[in-house]
XYZ file of C-alpha atoms in Angstrom:
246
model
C 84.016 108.715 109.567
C 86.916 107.601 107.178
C 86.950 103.336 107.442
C 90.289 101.886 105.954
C 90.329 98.473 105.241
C 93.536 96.298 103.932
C 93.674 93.256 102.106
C 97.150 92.252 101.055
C 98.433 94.887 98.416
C 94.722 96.871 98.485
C 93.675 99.741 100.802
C 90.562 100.890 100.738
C 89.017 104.280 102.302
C 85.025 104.669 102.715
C 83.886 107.861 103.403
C 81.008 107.220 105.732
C 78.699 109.770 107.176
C 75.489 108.701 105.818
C 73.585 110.450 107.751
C 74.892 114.082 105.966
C 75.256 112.264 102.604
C 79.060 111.498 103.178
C 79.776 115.399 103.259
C 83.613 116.060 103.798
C 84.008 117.841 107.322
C 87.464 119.615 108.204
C 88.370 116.371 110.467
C 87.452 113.754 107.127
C 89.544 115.577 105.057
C 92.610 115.393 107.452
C 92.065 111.199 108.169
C 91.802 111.033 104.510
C 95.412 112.642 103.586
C 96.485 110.856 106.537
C 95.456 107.201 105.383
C 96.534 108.056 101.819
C 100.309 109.205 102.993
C 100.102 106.548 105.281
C 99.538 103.916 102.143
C 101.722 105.570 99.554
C 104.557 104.987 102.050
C 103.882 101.325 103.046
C 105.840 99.380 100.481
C 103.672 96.362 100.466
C 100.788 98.738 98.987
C 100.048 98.464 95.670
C 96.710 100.246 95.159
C 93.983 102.719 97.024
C 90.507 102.735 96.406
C 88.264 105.840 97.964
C 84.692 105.263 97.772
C 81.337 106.246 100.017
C 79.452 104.525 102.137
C 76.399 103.030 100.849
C 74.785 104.080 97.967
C 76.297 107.949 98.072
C 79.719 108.451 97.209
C 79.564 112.212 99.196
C 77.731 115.424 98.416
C 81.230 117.614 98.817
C 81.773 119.930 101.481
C 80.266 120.355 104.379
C 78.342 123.918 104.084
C 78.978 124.395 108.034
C 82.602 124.346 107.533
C 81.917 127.024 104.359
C 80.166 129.093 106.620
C 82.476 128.845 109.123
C 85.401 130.430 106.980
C 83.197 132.594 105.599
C 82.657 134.625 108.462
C 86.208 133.958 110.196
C 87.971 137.162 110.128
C 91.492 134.582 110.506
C 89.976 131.878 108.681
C 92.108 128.062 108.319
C 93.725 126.973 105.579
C 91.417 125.000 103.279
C 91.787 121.183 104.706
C 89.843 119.837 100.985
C 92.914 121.729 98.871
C 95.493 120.081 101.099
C 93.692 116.467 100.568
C 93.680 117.474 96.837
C 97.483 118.303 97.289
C 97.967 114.671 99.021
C 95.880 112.664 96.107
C 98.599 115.048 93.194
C 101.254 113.765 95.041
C 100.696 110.101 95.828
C 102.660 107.773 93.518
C 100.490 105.149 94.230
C 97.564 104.272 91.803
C 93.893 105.977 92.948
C 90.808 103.779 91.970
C 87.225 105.801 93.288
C 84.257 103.890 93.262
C 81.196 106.159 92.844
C 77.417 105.435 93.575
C 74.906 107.866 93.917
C 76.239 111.613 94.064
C 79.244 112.560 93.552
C 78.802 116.996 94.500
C 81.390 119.435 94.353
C 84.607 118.378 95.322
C 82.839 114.492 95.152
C 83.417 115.146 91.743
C 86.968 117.243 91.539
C 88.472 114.821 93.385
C 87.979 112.228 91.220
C 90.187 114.372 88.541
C 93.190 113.385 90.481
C 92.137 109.887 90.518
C 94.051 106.961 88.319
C 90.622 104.978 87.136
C 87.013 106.220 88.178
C 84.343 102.834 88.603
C 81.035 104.416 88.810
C 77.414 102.613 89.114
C 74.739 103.535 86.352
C 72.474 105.926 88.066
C 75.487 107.604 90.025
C 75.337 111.821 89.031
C 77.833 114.486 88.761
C 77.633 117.635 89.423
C 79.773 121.069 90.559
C 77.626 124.194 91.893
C 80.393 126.569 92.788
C 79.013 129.056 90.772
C 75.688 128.996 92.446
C 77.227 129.490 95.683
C 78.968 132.706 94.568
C 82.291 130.391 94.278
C 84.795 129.557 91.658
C 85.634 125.856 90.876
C 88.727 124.351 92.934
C 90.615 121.264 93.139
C 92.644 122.415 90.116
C 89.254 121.709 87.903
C 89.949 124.276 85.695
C 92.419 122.737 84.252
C 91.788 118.892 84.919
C 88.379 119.327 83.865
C 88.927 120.630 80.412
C 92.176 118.280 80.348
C 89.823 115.200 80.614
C 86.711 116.359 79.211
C 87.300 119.012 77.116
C 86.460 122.860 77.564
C 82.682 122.559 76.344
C 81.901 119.509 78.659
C 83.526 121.519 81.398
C 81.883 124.693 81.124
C 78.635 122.760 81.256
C 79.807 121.015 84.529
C 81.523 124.107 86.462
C 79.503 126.739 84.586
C 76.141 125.297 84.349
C 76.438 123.261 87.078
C 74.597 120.948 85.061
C 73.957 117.400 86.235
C 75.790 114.777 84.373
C 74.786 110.916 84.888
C 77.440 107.797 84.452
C 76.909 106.985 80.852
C 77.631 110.613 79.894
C 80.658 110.639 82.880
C 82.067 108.044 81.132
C 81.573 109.079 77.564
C 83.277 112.456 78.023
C 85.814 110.740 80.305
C 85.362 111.688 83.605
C 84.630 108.051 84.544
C 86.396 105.428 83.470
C 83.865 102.520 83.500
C 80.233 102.128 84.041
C 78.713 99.012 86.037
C 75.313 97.756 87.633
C 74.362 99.688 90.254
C 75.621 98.756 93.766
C 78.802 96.887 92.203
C 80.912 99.827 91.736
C 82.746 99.025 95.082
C 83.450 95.244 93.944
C 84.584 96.295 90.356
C 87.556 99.085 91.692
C 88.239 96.254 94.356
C 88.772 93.666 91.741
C 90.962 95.927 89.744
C 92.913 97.054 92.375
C 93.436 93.125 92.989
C 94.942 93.546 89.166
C 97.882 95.784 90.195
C 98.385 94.031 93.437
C 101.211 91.825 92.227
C 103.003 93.977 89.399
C 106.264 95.533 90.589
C 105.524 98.463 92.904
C 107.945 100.969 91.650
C 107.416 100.824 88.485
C 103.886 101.458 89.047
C 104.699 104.572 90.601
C 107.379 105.655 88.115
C 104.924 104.972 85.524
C 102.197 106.760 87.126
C 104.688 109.535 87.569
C 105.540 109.930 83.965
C 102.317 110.219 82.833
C 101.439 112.859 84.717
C 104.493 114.756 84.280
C 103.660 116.851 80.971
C 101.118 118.884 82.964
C 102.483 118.381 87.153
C 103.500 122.103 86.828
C 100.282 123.512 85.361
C 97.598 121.652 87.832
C 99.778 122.956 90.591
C 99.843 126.532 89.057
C 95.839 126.324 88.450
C 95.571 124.836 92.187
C 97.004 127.922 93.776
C 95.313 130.481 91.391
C 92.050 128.834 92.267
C 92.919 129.063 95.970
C 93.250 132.870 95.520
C 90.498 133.635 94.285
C 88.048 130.849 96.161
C 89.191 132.586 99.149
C 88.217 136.167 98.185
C 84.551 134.578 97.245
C 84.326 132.738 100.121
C 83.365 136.309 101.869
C 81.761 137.732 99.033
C 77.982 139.125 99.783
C 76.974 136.564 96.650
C 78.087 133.435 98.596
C 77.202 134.723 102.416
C 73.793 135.164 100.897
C 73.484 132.083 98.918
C 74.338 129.810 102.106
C 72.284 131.467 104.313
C 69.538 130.701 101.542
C 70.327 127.346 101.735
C 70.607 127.269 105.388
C 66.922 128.362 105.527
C 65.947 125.612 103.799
């Protein structure tokens, strides 16, 4: 469900489940920390790139595992907040490659990413709200870092949809490309920090984030919180049993 492929300095991680749209099961999330750790500490890795399999990059969650906590009276830690965790604390660059949807945490995650490569029809979009849920993944402050309050309301407010011209004009994407060659474009620039010095890529990448390390982790656990307490609210019980039905 999680391929890894290596090619010299490169690793790349495909979610594939194509037959749920690449949703993000407990298990995925827990291979993908695991490859991720497993790259930051191989010294001959210079570069990660995440993308989805085929032409969907992952519609987020699984609503089975939401349900599942939802109604656990001990429920598990969240396994998607402690990938989030592993992609704020990997010193190696983070290229994602995005086609097609990019739902919920498809497109949180891609907060904590170093570039974003996304195809021109791919589409954005957070519904937390609509599921009686707050926004996670540190997005309230990530979100308005990158795009501004405004653009993020409309995004984890709205939940309005938001294609890859207007991802990359606000600056949640970093560059737009034909469709089906957003896999080939993060590949080729991951090939472009293949042979620079390792640790200074990682110091670098370190330093820039620095100024605002403390607050995304701060914003992570309030998030957490309060997810948690919605998770069981009557609001989001009700709305996934709504979209169970259908």
């Amino acid at each position: 469900m999680i391929d890894m492929h290596q090619a010299e300095a490169v690793v790349h991680l495909t979610i594939n489940r194509p037959e749920k749209k690449n949703a993000l099961t407990r298990e995925m999330y827990g291979l993908l920390s695991r490859r991720i750790r497993e790259a930051a500490d191989d010294e001959t890795v210079n570069a990660i790139v995440i993308s989805g399999h085929g032409d969907v990059f992952t519609a987020g969650n699984d609503l089975d595992d939401f349900r599942a906590r939802a109604t656990d009276p001990n429920p598990q830690s969240s396994a998607g907040l402690a990938f989030i965790e592993t992609l704020m604390d990997c010193d190696t660059p983070v290229i994602a490659a995005v086609e097609g949807i990019a739902i919920g945490i498809g497109t949180t995650l891609l907060l904590h990413c170093d570039s974003v490569i996304a195809g021109r029809s791919a589409t954005f979009k957070t519904a937390f709200v609509d599921l009686g849920l707050v926004p996670e993944a540190a997005s309230t402050v990530t979100m308005p870092l990158h795009l501004g309050a405004r653009r993020a309301a409309e995004l984890l407010l709205f939940g309005e949809v938001m294609d890859g011209i207007e991802a990359r004009d606000c600056g949640l994407v970093s560059k737009v490309v034909d469709d089906g060659t957003a896999v080939a474009a993060a590949l080729e620039l991951a090939q472009r920090l293949a042979g620079k010095p390792r640790e200074a890529l990682r110091a670098s990448k370190r330093l820039i984030r620095a100024p605002w390390r403390d607050q995304v982790r701060e914003a992570l656990e309030r998030e957490r919180a309060v997810f948690s307490e919605r998770l069981r609210s009557d609001d989001c019980r009700q709305a996934l049993a709504r979209m169970e039905r259908r």
